[in-house]
Amino acid sequence: MVDHQQNDTLTQNSKVSFLGLGVMGFPMAGHLSTQGYDVSVYNRTSRKAHEWQKQFGGTAFDTPALAAKEAQVVCACVGNDDDLRSVCLGEEGAFTTMEKGSIFIDHTTVSPQVTRELAEIAKNRGISYIDAPVSGGQAGAEGGILSIMCGGDEKVFEQVLPLMQSYGKTIKRLGDVGSGQIAKMCNQVAIAGVVQGLSESLHLAQKSGLDVESLVEVISGGAAGSWQMVNRHKTMNADHYEYGFAVDWMRKDLAICLQAADEVGASLPLTAIVDQFYKDVQKMGGGRWDTSSLLKRLQKFDD
Ligand SMILES: NC(=O)c1ccc[n+]([C@@H]2O[C@H](COP(=O)([O-])OP(=O)(O)OC[C@H]3O[C@@H](n4cnc5c(N)ncnc54)[C@H](OP(=O)(O)O)[C@@H]3O)[C@@H](O)[C@H]2O)c1
């Protein structure tokens, strides 16, 4: 059994494990392998893990425990709180085989509560925990240019920073464990209002017979411009939503935001309304549509 010391240097040959090869995890784990890390992967649906192995090399395992064995760093990017608990805990969870002195990095967007709960369990087993939710979408993951918001011990953060730079561009520690997830909530709150505003803007343009491309060309460089406007207007205008950041995930995130806000006494009235709009999109069958599908909801109700 390897007992990793806290000051073990991570080299590009270090053994790293990645759990969850979805839209985000698949390319993120791929960047680690391309950078030379010795990567072992686990995915619940094993077909995806074998596809990953074919594309990037490395080793695919059937359980998180096997994938995490002897890894200096274990990263996860699964769906929600329960999914994260399931890959960490239980008989086949990663925490059962992770060594003392190893580091767990969670890239899933989850609640600050589950983060603190798992960080405490990890600490009792001598495992360091960094919460590191990401922003930048599928394109950011594939391009290796994600923004990563981190919480956890400063020294441990410094130790894993070069590893996260394999797939991240702007990476910042905001405080102790849980701070990364709070920052991610602030990110989601800011996005919710912007996407609804952009949807209303394009809806008005389409209803008025304006050419959306020309409109965006003239307004995107001014005060109305946003990442959403630049990256999403074309697909929104073409009524194309079968990609990107799923509405189901956004509702999971907004529920966390609203609860976190309630706990600290912060009112988020616009976020609460947009959350209900996303509920409408789910009822329209759009749970896996991109979050920019708020425009489709407006079109449906105005037809
Ligand atoms: N997509 C984005 O643009 C984006 C951007 C920023 C943050 N995020 C966040 O990143 C996380 C992952 O998003 P994603 O878009 O990559 O999701 P996704 O494509 O749905 O992938 C989810 C991954 O988690 C695995 N998983 C789910 N439940 C599990 C369980 N109980 N046990 C083991 N594995 C489980 C899935 O395995 P299977 O293959 O077996 O289903 C899959 O590998 C989410 O928290 C999301 O909110 C996503």
Coordinates of C-alpha atoms and ligand atoms in Angstrom, one line a residue:
M1 CA 0.0 0.0 0.0
V2 CA 1.4 3.4 -1.0
D3 CA 1.2 6.1 1.7
H4 CA 1.3 9.4 -0.2
Q5 CA 2.9 12.2 1.8
Q6 CA 1.1 15.6 1.7
N7 CA 4.3 17.0 0.0
D8 CA 4.4 14.3 -2.7
T9 CA 5.3 16.2 -5.9
L10 CA 2.8 15.6 -8.7
T11 CA 4.7 15.0 -11.9
Q12 CA 3.3 14.5 -15.3
N13 CA 3.7 10.7 -14.8
S14 CA 1.7 10.7 -11.6
K15 CA -1.2 8.3 -11.3
V16 CA -4.5 10.2 -11.6
S17 CA -8.0 8.7 -11.6
F18 CA -11.1 10.3 -13.2
L19 CA -14.6 9.3 -12.3
G20 CA -17.5 10.3 -14.6
L21 CA -17.0 10.6 -18.4
G22 CA -20.0 12.6 -19.4
V23 CA -20.1 15.7 -21.6
M24 CA -17.5 17.4 -19.3
G25 CA -15.5 14.5 -17.8
F26 CA -14.7 12.7 -21.0
P27 CA -12.7 15.6 -22.5
M28 CA -11.3 16.7 -19.1
A29 CA -9.8 13.2 -18.5
G30 CA -8.6 13.2 -22.1
H31 CA -6.5 16.4 -21.5
L32 CA -4.9 14.7 -18.4
S33 CA -3.9 11.7 -20.5
T34 CA -2.6 13.9 -23.4
Q35 CA -0.5 15.9 -20.9
G36 CA 1.2 12.6 -19.9
Y37 CA -0.5 11.7 -16.6
D38 CA -1.1 8.0 -16.0
V39 CA -4.9 8.1 -16.0
S40 CA -7.3 5.4 -14.9
V41 CA -11.0 6.0 -15.5
Y42 CA -14.4 4.8 -14.2
N43 CA -17.8 5.5 -15.8
R44 CA -21.1 4.0 -14.6
T45 CA -21.9 3.0 -18.2
S46 CA -18.8 1.1 -19.0
R47 CA -19.2 1.5 -22.8
K48 CA -18.1 5.1 -22.4
A49 CA -15.1 4.2 -20.4
H50 CA -14.0 1.8 -23.1
E51 CA -14.5 4.4 -25.8
W52 CA -12.4 6.8 -23.7
Q53 CA -9.7 4.2 -23.3
K54 CA -9.7 3.6 -27.1
Q55 CA -9.3 7.3 -27.8
F56 CA -6.8 8.3 -25.0
G57 CA -5.1 5.1 -23.8
G58 CA -5.0 4.8 -20.0
T59 CA -7.0 2.1 -18.1
A60 CA -10.7 1.7 -17.6
F61 CA -12.0 0.1 -14.4
D62 CA -15.5 -1.2 -13.4
T63 CA -15.7 0.5 -10.0
P64 CA -14.6 3.8 -8.5
A65 CA -12.7 1.9 -5.9
L66 CA -10.6 0.0 -8.5
A67 CA -10.0 3.2 -10.6
A68 CA -8.9 5.1 -7.5
K69 CA -6.5 2.5 -6.1
E70 CA -3.0 3.9 -5.7
A71 CA -3.9 7.2 -7.4
Q72 CA -2.2 10.3 -6.0
V73 CA -5.2 12.4 -7.2
V74 CA -8.8 11.3 -7.9
C75 CA -11.0 13.7 -9.8
A76 CA -14.8 13.4 -10.2
C77 CA -17.3 15.0 -12.5
V78 CA -20.7 13.2 -12.0
G79 CA -24.2 14.6 -11.9
N80 CA -25.5 15.7 -8.5
D81 CA -25.2 15.2 -4.7
D82 CA -26.4 11.6 -4.7
D83 CA -24.2 10.6 -7.6
L84 CA -21.2 12.1 -5.9
R85 CA -21.9 10.3 -2.6
S86 CA -22.3 7.1 -4.6
V87 CA -18.9 7.3 -6.3
C88 CA -17.1 8.3 -3.1
L89 CA -18.8 6.2 -0.4
G90 CA -20.1 2.6 -0.1
E91 CA -18.3 -0.7 -0.7
E92 CA -17.1 0.2 -4.2
G93 CA -16.6 4.0 -3.6
A94 CA -13.3 5.7 -4.3
F95 CA -12.7 6.6 -0.6
T96 CA -12.4 2.9 0.3
T97 CA -9.2 2.5 -1.7
M98 CA -7.7 6.1 -1.7
E99 CA -4.5 6.2 0.3
K100 CA -3.6 8.6 3.1
G101 CA -2.1 11.8 1.7
S102 CA -3.9 11.5 -1.6
I103 CA -6.2 14.3 -2.9
F104 CA -9.8 14.2 -4.1
I105 CA -10.9 17.0 -6.5
D106 CA -14.6 17.3 -7.1
H107 CA -15.5 19.0 -10.4
T108 CA -19.3 18.2 -10.1
T109 CA -21.6 21.1 -9.3
V110 CA -23.1 20.0 -5.9
S111 CA -24.4 21.6 -2.7
P112 CA -22.0 23.1 -0.2
Q113 CA -23.6 20.7 2.3
V114 CA -22.5 17.5 0.6
T115 CA -19.1 19.1 -0.1
R116 CA -18.5 19.7 3.6
E117 CA -19.9 16.3 4.6
L118 CA -17.6 14.4 2.2
A119 CA -14.6 16.6 3.0
E120 CA -15.0 15.7 6.6
I121 CA -15.2 12.0 5.8
A122 CA -12.1 12.4 3.6
K123 CA -10.2 14.2 6.3
N124 CA -10.9 11.4 8.8
R125 CA -9.2 9.0 6.3
G126 CA -6.3 11.3 5.7
I127 CA -7.5 12.4 2.2
S128 CA -7.4 16.1 1.2
Y129 CA -10.5 17.5 -0.5
I130 CA -10.8 20.3 -3.0
D131 CA -14.2 21.4 -4.4
A132 CA -13.6 22.7 -7.9
P133 CA -16.8 23.1 -9.9
V134 CA -16.3 24.3 -13.5
S135 CA -17.8 26.8 -15.9
G136 CA -17.3 27.1 -19.7
G137 CA -19.5 24.3 -21.0
Q138 CA -18.7 21.5 -23.4
A139 CA -16.6 23.8 -25.6
G140 CA -14.5 24.9 -22.6
A141 CA -13.9 21.3 -21.5
E142 CA -13.0 20.2 -25.1
G143 CA -10.7 23.3 -25.6
G144 CA -9.1 22.9 -22.1
I145 CA -10.1 26.5 -21.2
L146 CA -12.5 26.0 -18.3
S147 CA -12.9 28.4 -15.4
I148 CA -12.5 26.5 -12.2
M149 CA -13.7 27.8 -8.8
C150 CA -11.9 26.1 -5.9
G151 CA -12.3 25.7 -2.2
G152 CA -9.9 23.9 0.2
D153 CA -6.5 24.0 1.8
E154 CA -4.2 26.5 0.1
K155 CA -1.1 24.2 -0.1
V156 CA -3.1 21.3 -1.5
F157 CA -4.7 23.7 -4.1
E158 CA -1.2 24.9 -5.1
Q159 CA -0.1 21.2 -5.5
V160 CA -3.0 20.3 -7.9
L161 CA -3.0 23.6 -9.8
P162 CA -0.7 22.4 -12.6
L163 CA -2.9 19.3 -13.0
M164 CA -6.1 21.4 -13.3
Q165 CA -4.3 23.6 -15.8
S166 CA -4.5 20.6 -18.2
Y167 CA -8.1 21.5 -18.8
G168 CA -8.6 24.9 -17.1
K169 CA -7.5 28.4 -18.0
T170 CA -8.8 30.6 -15.1
I171 CA -8.4 28.7 -11.9
K172 CA -8.9 30.4 -8.5
R173 CA -9.1 29.4 -4.9
L174 CA -11.8 31.4 -3.1
G175 CA -11.4 30.0 0.5
D176 CA -12.0 26.9 2.5
V177 CA -13.8 23.8 1.4
G178 CA -17.3 24.7 0.0
S179 CA -16.2 28.1 -1.3
G180 CA -15.8 26.8 -4.8
Q181 CA -19.4 25.6 -4.8
I182 CA -20.7 28.9 -3.4
A183 CA -18.8 30.7 -6.2
K184 CA -20.4 28.4 -8.8
M185 CA -23.8 29.3 -7.4
C186 CA -23.0 33.0 -7.9
N187 CA -22.0 32.1 -11.5
Q188 CA -25.3 30.3 -12.1
V189 CA -27.4 33.1 -10.6
A190 CA -25.7 35.6 -13.0
I191 CA -26.3 33.3 -16.0
A192 CA -30.0 32.7 -15.3
G193 CA -30.9 36.4 -15.6
V194 CA -28.7 36.9 -18.7
V195 CA -30.2 34.0 -20.6
Q196 CA -33.7 35.1 -19.9
G197 CA -32.9 38.6 -21.0
L198 CA -31.2 37.4 -24.2
S199 CA -34.2 35.1 -24.9
E200 CA -36.6 38.1 -24.6
S201 CA -34.4 40.2 -26.8
L202 CA -34.2 37.6 -29.6
H203 CA -37.9 36.9 -29.2
L204 CA -38.8 40.6 -29.7
A205 CA -36.4 40.7 -32.7
Q206 CA -37.9 37.6 -34.4
K207 CA -41.5 38.7 -33.8
S208 CA -40.6 42.2 -35.2
G209 CA -39.0 40.6 -38.3
L210 CA -35.5 41.9 -37.6
D211 CA -32.5 39.9 -38.9
V212 CA -31.0 38.4 -35.8
E213 CA -27.5 38.1 -37.2
S214 CA -27.4 41.8 -38.0
L215 CA -28.9 42.7 -34.7
V216 CA -26.3 40.7 -32.8
E217 CA -23.5 42.1 -34.9
V218 CA -24.5 45.7 -33.9
I219 CA -25.4 45.2 -30.3
S220 CA -22.9 42.5 -29.1
G221 CA -19.9 44.8 -28.8
G222 CA -21.9 47.3 -26.7
A223 CA -23.4 47.1 -23.2
A224 CA -25.8 44.3 -24.1
G225 CA -23.0 41.9 -25.1
S226 CA -22.5 38.7 -23.2
W227 CA -20.9 35.2 -23.6
Q228 CA -24.4 33.9 -24.0
M229 CA -25.2 36.3 -26.8
V230 CA -21.9 35.6 -28.7
N231 CA -22.0 31.8 -28.2
R232 CA -25.7 31.0 -28.3
H233 CA -27.5 33.5 -30.6
K234 CA -27.0 31.4 -33.8
T235 CA -28.3 28.2 -32.3
M236 CA -31.2 29.9 -30.6
N237 CA -32.2 31.6 -33.8
A238 CA -32.0 28.2 -35.6
D239 CA -34.2 26.6 -32.9
H240 CA -31.4 24.1 -32.1
Y241 CA -31.0 23.0 -28.5
E242 CA -29.8 19.4 -28.6
Y243 CA -26.4 20.0 -27.0
G244 CA -24.7 21.9 -24.2
F245 CA -25.7 22.5 -20.6
A246 CA -28.9 20.6 -19.8
V247 CA -31.9 22.3 -18.3
D248 CA -32.2 19.4 -15.8
W249 CA -28.7 20.3 -14.5
M250 CA -29.6 24.0 -14.4
R251 CA -32.7 23.3 -12.2
K252 CA -30.5 21.2 -9.9
D253 CA -28.1 24.1 -9.6
L254 CA -30.8 26.8 -9.1
A255 CA -32.3 24.7 -6.3
I256 CA -28.9 24.7 -4.6
C257 CA -28.6 28.5 -5.2
L258 CA -32.1 29.2 -3.8
Q259 CA -31.4 27.1 -0.7
A260 CA -28.0 28.6 -0.1
A261 CA -29.5 32.1 -0.5
D262 CA -32.2 31.3 2.0
E263 CA -29.6 30.2 4.5
V264 CA -27.7 33.5 4.4
G265 CA -30.8 35.7 4.0
A266 CA -30.1 36.8 0.4
S267 CA -33.2 37.4 -1.8
L268 CA -32.9 36.2 -5.4
P269 CA -36.2 37.1 -6.9
L270 CA -35.2 36.9 -10.6
T271 CA -33.4 33.5 -10.1
A272 CA -36.6 32.1 -8.5
I273 CA -38.7 33.2 -11.5
V274 CA -36.2 31.8 -14.1
D275 CA -36.2 28.5 -12.2
Q276 CA -39.9 28.3 -12.8
F277 CA -39.4 29.1 -16.5
Y278 CA -37.0 26.1 -16.7
K279 CA -39.7 24.0 -15.0
D280 CA -41.9 24.9 -18.0
V281 CA -39.1 23.8 -20.4
Q282 CA -38.9 20.5 -18.6
K283 CA -42.7 20.1 -19.1
M284 CA -42.2 20.8 -22.8
G285 CA -39.8 17.7 -22.9
G286 CA -36.7 19.8 -22.8
G287 CA -34.9 18.5 -19.7
R288 CA -31.8 17.7 -21.8
W289 CA -32.0 20.8 -24.0
D290 CA -29.4 23.5 -23.6
T291 CA -30.3 26.3 -21.1
S292 CA -30.7 28.8 -23.9
S293 CA -34.0 27.0 -24.7
L294 CA -35.8 29.7 -22.6
L295 CA -36.5 31.3 -26.0
K296 CA -38.4 28.2 -27.1
R297 CA -40.6 28.6 -24.0
L298 CA -41.4 32.2 -25.0
Q299 CA -42.2 31.2 -28.5
K300 CA -44.5 28.5 -27.3
F301 CA -46.5 30.7 -25.0
D302 CA -46.8 33.5 -27.7
D303 CA -48.0 31.2 -30.5
Ligands
LIG1 N1 -22.4 20.3 -19.5 C1 -22.0 21.5 -19.1 O1 -22.0 22.4 -19.9 C2 -21.6 21.8 -17.7 C3 -20.9 23.0 -17.4 C4 -20.5 23.2 -16.1 C5 -20.8 22.3 -15.1 N2 -21.4 21.2 -15.4 C6 -21.7 20.2 -14.2 O2 -20.7 19.1 -14.4 C7 -21.4 17.9 -13.9 C8 -21.4 16.9 -15.1 O3 -22.1 17.5 -16.2 P1 -22.1 16.8 -17.6 O4 -22.8 17.7 -18.5 O5 -20.8 16.2 -17.9 O6 -23.2 15.6 -17.3 P2 -23.5 14.3 -18.1 O7 -23.1 14.3 -19.5 O8 -24.9 13.9 -17.8 O9 -22.5 13.2 -17.3 C9 -22.8 12.8 -16.0 C10 -21.7 11.8 -15.6 O10 -22.0 11.3 -14.3 C11 -22.2 9.9 -14.3 N3 -23.1 9.6 -13.2 C12 -24.3 10.1 -13.0 N4 -24.9 9.5 -11.9 C13 -24.0 8.6 -11.5 C14 -24.0 7.7 -10.4 N5 -25.0 7.6 -9.5 N6 -22.9 6.9 -10.2 C15 -21.9 7.0 -11.1 N7 -21.8 7.8 -12.1 C16 -22.9 8.6 -12.3 C17 -22.7 9.6 -15.7 O11 -22.5 8.2 -16.0 P3 -23.4 7.5 -17.2 O12 -22.5 7.8 -18.4 O13 -23.5 6.1 -16.8 O14 -24.7 8.2 -17.2 C18 -21.8 10.5 -16.5 O15 -20.6 10.0 -16.7 C19 -22.8 18.3 -13.5 O16 -22.7 18.5 -12.1 C20 -23.1 19.6 -14.2 O17 -24.0 20.4 -13.5 C21 -21.8 20.8 -16.6

